[in-house]
Coordinates of N, CA and C in Angstrom, one line a residue:
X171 N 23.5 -21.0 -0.1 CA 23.4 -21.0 -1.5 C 22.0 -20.5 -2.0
X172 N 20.8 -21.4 -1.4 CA 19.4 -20.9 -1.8 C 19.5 -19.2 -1.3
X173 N 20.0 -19.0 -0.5 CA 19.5 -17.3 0.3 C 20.3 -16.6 -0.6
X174 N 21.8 -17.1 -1.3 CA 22.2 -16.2 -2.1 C 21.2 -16.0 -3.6
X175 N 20.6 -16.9 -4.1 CA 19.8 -17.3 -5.2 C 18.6 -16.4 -5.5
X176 N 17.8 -16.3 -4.0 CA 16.7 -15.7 -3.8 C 17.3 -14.1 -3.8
X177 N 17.8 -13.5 -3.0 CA 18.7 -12.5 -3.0 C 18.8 -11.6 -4.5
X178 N 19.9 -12.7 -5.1 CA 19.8 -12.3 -6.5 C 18.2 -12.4 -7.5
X179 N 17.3 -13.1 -7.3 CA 16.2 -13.4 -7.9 C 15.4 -11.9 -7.4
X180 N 15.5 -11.3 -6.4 CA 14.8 -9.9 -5.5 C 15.6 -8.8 -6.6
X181 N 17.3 -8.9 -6.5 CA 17.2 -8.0 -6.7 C 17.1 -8.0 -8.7
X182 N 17.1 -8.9 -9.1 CA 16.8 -9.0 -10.6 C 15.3 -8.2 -10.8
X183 N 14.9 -8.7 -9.8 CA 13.3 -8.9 -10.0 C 12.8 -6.8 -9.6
X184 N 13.4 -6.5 -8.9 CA 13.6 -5.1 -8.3 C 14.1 -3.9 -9.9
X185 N 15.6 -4.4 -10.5 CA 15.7 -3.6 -11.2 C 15.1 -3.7 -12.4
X186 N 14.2 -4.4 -12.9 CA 13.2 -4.8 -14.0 C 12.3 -3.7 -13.4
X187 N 11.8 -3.9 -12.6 CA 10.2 -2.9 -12.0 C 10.9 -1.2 -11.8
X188 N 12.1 -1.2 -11.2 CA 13.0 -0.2 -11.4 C 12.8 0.8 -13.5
X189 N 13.0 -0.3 -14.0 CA 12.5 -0.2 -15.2 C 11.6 0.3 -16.4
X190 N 10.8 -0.1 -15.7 CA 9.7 -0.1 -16.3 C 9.0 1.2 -15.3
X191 N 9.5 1.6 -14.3 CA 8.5 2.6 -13.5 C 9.4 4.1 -14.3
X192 N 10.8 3.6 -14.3 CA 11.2 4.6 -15.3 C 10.7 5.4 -16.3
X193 N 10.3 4.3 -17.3 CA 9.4 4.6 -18.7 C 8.1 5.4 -18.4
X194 N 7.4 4.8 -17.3 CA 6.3 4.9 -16.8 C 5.9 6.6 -16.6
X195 N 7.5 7.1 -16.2 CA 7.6 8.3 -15.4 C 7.5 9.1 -16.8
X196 N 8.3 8.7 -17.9 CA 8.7 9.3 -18.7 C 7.7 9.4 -19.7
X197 N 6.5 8.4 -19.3 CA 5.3 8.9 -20.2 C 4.4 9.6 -19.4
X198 N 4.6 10.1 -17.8 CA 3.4 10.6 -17.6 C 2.8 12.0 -17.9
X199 N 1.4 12.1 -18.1 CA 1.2 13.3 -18.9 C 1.6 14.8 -18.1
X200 N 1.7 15.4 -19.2 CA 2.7 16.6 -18.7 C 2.2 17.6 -17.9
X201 N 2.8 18.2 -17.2 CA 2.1 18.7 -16.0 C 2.3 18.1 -14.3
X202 N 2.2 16.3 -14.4 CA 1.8 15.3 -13.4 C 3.0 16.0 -12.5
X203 N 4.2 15.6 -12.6 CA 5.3 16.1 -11.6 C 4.7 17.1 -10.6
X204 N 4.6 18.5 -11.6 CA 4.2 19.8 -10.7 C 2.6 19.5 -9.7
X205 N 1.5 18.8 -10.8 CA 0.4 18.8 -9.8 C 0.8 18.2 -8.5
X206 N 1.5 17.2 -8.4 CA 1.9 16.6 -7.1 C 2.7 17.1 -5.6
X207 N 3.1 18.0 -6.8 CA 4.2 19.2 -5.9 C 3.5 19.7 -4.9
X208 N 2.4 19.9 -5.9 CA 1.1 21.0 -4.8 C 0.8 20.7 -3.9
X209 N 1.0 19.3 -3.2 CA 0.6 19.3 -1.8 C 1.3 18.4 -1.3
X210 N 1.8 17.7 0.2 CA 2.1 17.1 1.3 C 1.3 16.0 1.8
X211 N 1.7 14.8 1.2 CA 0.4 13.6 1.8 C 0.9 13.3 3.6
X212 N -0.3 13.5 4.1 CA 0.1 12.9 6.1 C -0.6 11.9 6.1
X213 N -1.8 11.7 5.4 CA -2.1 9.8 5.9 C -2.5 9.7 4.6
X214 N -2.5 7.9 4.6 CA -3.1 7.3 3.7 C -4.0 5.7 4.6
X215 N -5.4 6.2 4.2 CA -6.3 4.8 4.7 C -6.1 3.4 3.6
X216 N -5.8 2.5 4.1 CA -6.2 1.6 3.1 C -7.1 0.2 3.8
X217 N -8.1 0.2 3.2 CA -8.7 -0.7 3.6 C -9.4 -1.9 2.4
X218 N -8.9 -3.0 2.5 CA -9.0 -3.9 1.5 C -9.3 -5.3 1.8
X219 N -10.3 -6.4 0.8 CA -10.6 -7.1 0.9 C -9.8 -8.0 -0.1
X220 N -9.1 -9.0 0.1 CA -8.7 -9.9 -0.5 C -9.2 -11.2 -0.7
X221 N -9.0 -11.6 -2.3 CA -9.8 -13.2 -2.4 C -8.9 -13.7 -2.9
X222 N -8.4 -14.5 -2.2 CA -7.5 -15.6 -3.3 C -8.0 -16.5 -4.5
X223 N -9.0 -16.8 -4.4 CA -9.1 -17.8 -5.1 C -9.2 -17.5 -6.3
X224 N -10.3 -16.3 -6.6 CA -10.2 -15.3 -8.1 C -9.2 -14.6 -8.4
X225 N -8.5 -14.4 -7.0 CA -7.6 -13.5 -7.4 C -7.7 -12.3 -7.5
X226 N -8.7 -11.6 -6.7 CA -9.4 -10.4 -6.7 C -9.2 -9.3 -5.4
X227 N -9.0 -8.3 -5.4 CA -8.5 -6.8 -4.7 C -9.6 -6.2 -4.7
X228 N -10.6 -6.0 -3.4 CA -11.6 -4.8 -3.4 C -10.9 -3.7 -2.5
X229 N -10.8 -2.5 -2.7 CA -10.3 -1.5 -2.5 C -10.9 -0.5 -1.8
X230 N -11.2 0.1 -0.9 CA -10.8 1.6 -0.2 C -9.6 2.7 0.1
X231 N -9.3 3.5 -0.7 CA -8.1 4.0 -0.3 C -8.7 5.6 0.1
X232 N -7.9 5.8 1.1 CA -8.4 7.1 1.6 C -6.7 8.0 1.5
X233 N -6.4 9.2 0.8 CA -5.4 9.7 1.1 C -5.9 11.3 2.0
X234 N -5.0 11.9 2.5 CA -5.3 12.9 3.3 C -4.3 13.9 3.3
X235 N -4.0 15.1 3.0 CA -2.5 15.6 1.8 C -3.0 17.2 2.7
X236 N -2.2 17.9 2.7 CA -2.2 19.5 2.7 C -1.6 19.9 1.8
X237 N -2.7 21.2 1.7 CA -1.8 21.7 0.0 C -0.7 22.7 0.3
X238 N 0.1 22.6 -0.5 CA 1.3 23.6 -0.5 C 1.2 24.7 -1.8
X239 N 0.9 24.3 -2.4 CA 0.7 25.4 -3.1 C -1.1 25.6 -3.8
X240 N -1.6 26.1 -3.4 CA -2.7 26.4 -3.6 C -3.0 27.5 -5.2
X241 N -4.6 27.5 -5.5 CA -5.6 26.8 -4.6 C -5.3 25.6 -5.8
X242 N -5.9 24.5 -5.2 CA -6.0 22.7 -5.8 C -6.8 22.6 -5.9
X243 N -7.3 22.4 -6.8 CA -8.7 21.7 -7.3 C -8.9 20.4 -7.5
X244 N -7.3 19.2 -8.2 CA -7.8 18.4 -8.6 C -6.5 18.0 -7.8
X245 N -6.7 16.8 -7.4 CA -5.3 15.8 -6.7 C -5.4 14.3 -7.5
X246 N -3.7 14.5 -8.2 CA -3.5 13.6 -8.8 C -2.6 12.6 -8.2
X247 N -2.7 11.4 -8.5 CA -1.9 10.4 -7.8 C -1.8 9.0 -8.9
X248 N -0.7 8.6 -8.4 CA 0.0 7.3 -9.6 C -1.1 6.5 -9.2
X249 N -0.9 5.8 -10.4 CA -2.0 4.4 -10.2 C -2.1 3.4 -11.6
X250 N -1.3 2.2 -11.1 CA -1.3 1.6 -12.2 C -2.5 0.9 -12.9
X251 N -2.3 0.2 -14.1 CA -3.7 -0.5 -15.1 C -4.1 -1.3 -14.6
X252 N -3.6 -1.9 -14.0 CA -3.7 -3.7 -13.0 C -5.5 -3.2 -12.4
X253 N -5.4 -2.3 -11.6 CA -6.9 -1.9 -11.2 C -7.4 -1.1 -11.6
X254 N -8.7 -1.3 -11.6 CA -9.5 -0.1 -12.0 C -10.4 0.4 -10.7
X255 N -10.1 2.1 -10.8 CA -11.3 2.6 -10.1 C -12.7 3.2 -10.3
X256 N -13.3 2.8 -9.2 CA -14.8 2.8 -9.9 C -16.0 3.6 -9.6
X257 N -15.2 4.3 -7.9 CA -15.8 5.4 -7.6 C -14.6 6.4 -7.1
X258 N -14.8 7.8 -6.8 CA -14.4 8.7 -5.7 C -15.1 9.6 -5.1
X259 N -14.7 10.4 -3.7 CA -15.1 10.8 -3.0 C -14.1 12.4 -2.4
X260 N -14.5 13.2 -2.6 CA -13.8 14.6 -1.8 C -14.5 15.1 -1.3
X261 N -14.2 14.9 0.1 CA -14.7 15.7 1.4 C -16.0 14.7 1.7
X262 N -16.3 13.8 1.1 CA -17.3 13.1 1.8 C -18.3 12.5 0.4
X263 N -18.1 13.8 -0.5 CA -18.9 13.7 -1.8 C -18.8 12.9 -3.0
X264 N -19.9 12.4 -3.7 CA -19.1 12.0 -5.2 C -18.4 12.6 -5.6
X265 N -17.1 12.4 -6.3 CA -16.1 13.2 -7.1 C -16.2 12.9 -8.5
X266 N -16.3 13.5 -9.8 CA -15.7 13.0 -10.8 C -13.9 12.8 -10.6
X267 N -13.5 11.6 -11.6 CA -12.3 11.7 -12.0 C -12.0 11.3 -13.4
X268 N -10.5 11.2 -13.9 CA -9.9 10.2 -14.7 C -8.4 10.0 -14.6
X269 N -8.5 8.7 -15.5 CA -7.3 8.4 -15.7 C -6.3 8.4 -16.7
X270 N -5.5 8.6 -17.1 CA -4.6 8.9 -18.2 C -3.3 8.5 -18.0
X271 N -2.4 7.3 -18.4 CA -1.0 7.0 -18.7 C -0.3 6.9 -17.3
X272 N -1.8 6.2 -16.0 CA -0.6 6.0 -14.8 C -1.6 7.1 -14.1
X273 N -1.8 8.1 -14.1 CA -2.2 9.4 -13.2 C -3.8 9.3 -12.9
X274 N -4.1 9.0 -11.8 CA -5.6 9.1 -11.3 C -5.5 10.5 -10.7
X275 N -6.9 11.6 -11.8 CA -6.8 12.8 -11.2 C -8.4 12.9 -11.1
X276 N -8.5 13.0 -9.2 CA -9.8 13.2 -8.3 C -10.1 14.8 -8.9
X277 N -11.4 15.3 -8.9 CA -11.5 16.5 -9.1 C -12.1 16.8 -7.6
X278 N -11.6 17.9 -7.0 CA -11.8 18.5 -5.7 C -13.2 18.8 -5.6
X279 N -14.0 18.8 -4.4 CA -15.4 19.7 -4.4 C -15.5 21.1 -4.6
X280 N -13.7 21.6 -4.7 CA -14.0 23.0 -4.1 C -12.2 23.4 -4.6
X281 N -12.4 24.3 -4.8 CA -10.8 25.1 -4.4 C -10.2 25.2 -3.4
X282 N -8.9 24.5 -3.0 CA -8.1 24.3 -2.0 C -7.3 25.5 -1.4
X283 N -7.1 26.3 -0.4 CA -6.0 26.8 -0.5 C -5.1 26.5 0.1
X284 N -3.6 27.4 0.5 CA -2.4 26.4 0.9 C -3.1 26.4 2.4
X285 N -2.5 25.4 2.9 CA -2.3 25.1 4.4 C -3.8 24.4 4.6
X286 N -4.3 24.0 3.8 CA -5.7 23.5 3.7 C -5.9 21.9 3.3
X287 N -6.1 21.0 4.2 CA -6.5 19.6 4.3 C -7.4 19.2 3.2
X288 N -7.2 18.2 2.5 CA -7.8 17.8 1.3 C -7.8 16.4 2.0
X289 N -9.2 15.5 1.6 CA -9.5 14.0 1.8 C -10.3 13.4 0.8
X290 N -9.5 12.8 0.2 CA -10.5 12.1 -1.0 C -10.2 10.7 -0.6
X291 N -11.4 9.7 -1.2 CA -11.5 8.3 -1.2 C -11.4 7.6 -2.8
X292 N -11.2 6.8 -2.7 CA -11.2 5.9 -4.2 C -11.5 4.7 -3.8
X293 N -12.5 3.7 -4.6 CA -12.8 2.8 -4.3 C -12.0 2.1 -5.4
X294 N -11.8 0.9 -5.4 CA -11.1 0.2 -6.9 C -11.5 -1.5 -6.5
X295 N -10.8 -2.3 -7.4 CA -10.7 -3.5 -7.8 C -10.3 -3.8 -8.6
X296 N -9.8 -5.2 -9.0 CA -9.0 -5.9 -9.8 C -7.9 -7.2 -9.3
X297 N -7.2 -7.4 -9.9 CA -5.8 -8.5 -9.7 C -4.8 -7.5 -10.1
X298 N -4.0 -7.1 -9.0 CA -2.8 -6.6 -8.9 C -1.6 -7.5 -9.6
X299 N -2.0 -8.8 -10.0 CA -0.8 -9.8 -10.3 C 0.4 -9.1 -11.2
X300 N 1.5 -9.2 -10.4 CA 2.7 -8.3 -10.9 C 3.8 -8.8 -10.4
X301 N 5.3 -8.3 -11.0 CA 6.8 -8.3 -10.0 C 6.2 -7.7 -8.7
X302 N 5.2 -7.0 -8.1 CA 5.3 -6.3 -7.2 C 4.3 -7.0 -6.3
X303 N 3.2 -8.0 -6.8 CA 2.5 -8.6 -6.0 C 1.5 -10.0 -6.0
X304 N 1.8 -10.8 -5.8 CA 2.3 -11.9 -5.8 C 0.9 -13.0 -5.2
X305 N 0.2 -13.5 -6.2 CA -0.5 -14.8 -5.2 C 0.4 -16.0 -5.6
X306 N 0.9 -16.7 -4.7 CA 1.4 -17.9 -4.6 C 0.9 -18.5 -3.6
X307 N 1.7 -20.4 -3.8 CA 0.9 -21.2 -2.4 C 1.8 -21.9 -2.1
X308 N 1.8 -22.0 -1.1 CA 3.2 -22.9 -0.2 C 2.5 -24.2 1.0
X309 N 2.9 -25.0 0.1 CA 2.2 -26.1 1.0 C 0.7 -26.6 0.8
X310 N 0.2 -26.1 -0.5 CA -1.2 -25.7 -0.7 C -2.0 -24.8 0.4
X311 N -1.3 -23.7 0.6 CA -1.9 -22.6 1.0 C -1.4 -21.6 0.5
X312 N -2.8 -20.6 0.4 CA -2.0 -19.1 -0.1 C -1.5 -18.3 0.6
X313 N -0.2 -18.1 -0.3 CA 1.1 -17.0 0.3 C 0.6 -15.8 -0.6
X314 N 0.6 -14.8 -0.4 CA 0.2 -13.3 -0.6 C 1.7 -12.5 -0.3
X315 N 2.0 -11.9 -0.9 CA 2.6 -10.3 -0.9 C 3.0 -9.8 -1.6
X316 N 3.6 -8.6 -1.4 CA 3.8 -7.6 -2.1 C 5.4 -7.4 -1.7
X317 N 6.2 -6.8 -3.1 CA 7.4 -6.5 -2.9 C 7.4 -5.2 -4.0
X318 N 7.2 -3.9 -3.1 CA 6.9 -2.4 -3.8 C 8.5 -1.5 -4.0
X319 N 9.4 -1.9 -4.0 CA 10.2 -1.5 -4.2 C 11.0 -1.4 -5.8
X320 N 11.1 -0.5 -6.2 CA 11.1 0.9 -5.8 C 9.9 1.8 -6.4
X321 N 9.2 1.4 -7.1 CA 8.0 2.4 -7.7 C 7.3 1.5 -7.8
X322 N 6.8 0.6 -7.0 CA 5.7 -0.4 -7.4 C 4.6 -0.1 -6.6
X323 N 4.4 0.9 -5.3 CA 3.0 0.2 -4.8 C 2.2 1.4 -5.7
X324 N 2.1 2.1 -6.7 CA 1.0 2.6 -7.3 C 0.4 1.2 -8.1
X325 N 1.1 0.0 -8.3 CA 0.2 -1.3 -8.8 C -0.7 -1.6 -8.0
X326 N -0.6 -1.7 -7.0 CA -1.8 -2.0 -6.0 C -2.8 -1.0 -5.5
X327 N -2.4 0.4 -5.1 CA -3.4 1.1 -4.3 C -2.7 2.5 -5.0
X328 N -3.7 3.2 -5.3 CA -3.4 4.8 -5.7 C -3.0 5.9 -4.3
X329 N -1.3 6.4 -5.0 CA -0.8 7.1 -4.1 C 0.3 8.2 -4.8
X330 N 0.6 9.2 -4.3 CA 2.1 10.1 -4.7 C 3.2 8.9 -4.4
X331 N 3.5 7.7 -5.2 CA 4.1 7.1 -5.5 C 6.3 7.6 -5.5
X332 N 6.6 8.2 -4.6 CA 7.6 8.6 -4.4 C 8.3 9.2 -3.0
X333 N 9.4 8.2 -2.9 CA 10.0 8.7 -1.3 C 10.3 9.6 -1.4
X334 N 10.0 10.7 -1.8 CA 10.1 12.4 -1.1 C 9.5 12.4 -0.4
X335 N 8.0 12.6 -0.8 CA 6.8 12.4 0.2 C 6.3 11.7 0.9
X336 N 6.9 11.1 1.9 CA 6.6 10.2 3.4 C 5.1 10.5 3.9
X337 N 3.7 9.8 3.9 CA 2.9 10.3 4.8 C 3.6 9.8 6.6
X338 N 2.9 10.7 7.1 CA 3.2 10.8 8.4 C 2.4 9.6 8.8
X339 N 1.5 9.2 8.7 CA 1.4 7.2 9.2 C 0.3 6.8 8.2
X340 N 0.2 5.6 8.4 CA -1.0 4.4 7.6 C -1.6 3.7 8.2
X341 N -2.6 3.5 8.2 CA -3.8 2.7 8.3 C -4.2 1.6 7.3
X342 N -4.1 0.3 7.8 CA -4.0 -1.0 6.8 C -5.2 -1.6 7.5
X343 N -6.5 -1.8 7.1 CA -7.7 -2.8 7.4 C -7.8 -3.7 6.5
X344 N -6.6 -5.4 6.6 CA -7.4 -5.9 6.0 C -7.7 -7.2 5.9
X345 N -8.9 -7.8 5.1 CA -9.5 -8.6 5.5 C -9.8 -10.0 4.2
X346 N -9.1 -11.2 5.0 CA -8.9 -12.1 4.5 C -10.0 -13.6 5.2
X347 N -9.9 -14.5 4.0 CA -10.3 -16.0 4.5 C -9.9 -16.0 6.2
X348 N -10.3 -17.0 6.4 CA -10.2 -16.6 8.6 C -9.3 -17.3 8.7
X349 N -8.7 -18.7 7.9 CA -7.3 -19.2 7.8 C -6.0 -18.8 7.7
X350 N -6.4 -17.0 6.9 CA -4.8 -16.6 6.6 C -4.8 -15.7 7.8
X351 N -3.3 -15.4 7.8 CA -3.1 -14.2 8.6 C -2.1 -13.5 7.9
X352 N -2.4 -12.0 8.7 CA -1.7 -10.6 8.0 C -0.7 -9.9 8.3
X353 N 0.5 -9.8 8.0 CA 1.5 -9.2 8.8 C 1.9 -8.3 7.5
X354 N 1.5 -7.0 8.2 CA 1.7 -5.8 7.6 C 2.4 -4.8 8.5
X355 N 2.3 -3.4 7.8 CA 3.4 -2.3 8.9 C 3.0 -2.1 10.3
X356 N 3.6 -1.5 11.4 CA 3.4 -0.7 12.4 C 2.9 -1.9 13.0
X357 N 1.8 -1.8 13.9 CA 1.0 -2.4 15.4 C 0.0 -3.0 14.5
X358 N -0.5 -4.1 15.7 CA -1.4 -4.9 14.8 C -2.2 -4.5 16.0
X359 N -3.5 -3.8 15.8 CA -4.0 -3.1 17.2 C -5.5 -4.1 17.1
X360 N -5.9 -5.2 16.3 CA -7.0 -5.8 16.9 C -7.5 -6.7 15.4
X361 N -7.7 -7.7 15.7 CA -8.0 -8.3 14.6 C -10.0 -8.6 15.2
X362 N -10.6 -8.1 13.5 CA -11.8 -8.7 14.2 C -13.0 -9.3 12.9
X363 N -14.0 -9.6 13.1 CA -14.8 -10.7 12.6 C -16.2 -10.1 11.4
X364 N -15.4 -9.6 10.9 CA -16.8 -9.0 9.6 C -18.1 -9.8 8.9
X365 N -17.7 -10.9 8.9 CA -18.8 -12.0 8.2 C -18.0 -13.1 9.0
X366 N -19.1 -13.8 8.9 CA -18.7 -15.2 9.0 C -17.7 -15.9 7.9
X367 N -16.4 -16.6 8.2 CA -15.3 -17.0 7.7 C -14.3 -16.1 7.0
X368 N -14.3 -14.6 7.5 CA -13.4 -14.0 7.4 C -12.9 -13.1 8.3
X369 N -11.7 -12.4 8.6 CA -11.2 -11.9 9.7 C -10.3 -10.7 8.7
X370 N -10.7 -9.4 10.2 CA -10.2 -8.3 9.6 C -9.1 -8.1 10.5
X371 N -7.7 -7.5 10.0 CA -7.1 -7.1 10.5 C -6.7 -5.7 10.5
X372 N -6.1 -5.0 11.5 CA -6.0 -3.4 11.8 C -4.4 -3.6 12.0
X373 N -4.3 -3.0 11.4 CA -2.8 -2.7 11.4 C -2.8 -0.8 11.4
X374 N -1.5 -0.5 12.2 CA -1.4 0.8 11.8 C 0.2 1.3 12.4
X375 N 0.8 1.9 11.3 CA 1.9 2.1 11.2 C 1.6 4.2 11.4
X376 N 2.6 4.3 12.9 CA 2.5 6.1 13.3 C 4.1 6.8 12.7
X377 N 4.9 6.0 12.1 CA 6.1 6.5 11.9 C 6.1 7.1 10.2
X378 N 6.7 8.2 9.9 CA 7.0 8.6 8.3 C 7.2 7.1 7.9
X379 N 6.8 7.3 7.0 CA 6.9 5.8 5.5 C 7.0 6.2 4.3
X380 N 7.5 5.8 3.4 CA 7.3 6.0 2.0 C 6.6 4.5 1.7
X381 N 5.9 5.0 0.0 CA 4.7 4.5 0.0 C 5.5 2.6 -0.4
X382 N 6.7 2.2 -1.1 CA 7.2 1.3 -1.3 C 7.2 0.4 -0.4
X383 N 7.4 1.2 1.2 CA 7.4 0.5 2.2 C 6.0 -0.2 2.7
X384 N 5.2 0.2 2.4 CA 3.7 -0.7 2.5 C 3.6 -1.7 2.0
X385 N 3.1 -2.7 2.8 CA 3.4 -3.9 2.5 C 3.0 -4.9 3.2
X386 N 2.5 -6.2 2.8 CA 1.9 -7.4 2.9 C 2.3 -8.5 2.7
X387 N 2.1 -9.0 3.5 CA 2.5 -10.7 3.7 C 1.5 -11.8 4.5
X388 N 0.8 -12.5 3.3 CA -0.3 -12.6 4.2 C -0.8 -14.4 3.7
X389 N -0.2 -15.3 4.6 CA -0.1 -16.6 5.0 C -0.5 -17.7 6.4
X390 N -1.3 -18.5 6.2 CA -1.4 -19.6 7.8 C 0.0 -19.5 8.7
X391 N 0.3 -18.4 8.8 CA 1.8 -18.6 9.6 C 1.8 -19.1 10.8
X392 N 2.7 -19.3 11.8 CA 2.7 -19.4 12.7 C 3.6 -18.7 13.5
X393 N 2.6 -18.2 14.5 CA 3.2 -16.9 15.2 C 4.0 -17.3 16.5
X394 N 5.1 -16.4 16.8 CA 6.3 -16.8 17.6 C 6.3 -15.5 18.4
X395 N 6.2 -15.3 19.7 CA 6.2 -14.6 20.7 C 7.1 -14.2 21.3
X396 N 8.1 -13.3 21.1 CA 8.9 -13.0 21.7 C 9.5 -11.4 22.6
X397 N 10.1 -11.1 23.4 CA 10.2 -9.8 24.0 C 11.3 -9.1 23.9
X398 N 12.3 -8.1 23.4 CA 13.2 -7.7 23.5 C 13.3 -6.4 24.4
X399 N 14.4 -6.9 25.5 CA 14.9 -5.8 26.1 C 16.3 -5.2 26.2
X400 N 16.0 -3.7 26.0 CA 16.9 -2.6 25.7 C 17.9 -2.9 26.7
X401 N 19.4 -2.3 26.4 CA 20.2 -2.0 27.7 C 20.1 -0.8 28.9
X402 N 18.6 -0.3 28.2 CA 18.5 1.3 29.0 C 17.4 0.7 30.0
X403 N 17.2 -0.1 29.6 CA 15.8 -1.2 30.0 C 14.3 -0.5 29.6
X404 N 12.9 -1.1 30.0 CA 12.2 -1.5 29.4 C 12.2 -2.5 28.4
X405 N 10.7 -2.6 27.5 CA 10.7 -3.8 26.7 C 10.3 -3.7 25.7
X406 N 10.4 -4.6 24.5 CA 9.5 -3.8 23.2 C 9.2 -5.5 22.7
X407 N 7.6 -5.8 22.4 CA 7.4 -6.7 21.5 C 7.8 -7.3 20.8
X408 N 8.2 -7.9 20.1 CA 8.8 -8.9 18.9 C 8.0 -10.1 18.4
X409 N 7.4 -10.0 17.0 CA 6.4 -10.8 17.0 C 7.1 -11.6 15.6
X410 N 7.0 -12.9 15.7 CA 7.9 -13.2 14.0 C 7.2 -14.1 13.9
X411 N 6.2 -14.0 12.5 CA 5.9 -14.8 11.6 C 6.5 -16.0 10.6

């Protein structure tokens, strides 16, 4: 009964943000669709510092796109109000940008043409607090995550906010109180020690994703070890939080 409850409470909670990303789409300024077109995201960095107690998101986002239709100058990407960003970076450089109705548009260092790698950075901050991302506490501990489906992870981190465009993998660095732990996408390839009383974790996901699928869950869990093997044999990890 509770799992049917919760179930329905996800998917309530899903077509509301369904909703509202709708509108969202239908105000963005004109143009946004096609600029996006213009190119192919293959990675996205994200490297983030979480605080619970303020309730606060320090940000690095690094996207990495090839252009398809050239030349680009400027690369626009969804990004909701919840954060604000406060610097960027193209090719290494300060970038000017802005923002307008949802659309964070980086200005390039240079004219792009097709078949040509673009890397910009965005720095941000804020409380993501949303249907899509969640500080709560269980047990008097903080429970952390995110539920980005279907157009929610532009609330948290600036991206081409749409499963057409799959980057080809992600890079998740991130770094919480040394009590919680992180279970995000792909491999968890090394957790390690930035300051004293906090712990970074590396996550990195090498398979297509769309950007909804990113995602965090980040609580004192307790970790359960286990191995699954194929009938072709070999073994593959299984790690449950």
């Amino acid at each position: 009964y509770q799992s049917r409850q919760h179930r329905a409470r996800e998917a309530e909670s899903k077509a509301r943000a369904g909703m509202r990303m709708q509108k969202a789409e239908a105000s963005r300024p004109a143009g946004a669709a096609k600029a996006m077109s213009d190119y192919d995201v293959r990675w996205y960095g994200l490297v983030l510092d979480l605080n619970p107690t303020p309730r606060i998101v320090t940000w690095t986002a690094t996207v990495r796109a090839q252009v398809v239709n050239g030349p680009l100058t400027s690369l626009q990407l969804d990004f909701g109000s919840q954060m604000t960003a406060s610097a960027a970076r193209s090719a290494g450089a300060p970038a000017s940008f802005t923002w307008n109705a949802g659309i964070l548009a980086i200005n390039l260092d240079r004219a792009y043409g097709t078949g040509e790698t673009v890397d910009v950075a965005i720095d941000c901050v804020g409380n993501p607090s949303s249907s899509g991302f969640g500080w709560n506490t269980y047990q008097g501990q903080p429970l952390i995550w995110t539920l980005s489906e279907p157009y929610g992870a532009r609330i948290w981190w600036p991206c081409k906010d749409t499963a057409t465009d799959k980057a080809d993998s992600v890079s998740l660095d991130v770094t919480v109180p040394s009590n919680l732990i992180v279970a995000s996408n792909g491999v968890l390839t090394g957790v390690s020690v930035p300051v004293a009383g906090k712990k970074t974790y590396h996550w990195r996901e090498r398979y297509p994703i769309a950007t909804y699928l990113v995602s965090l869950a980040i609580h004192p869990y307790a970790i359960i070890n286990d191995v699954y093997y194929p009938q072709d044999g070999g073994t593959m990890p299984v790690t449950h939080y």
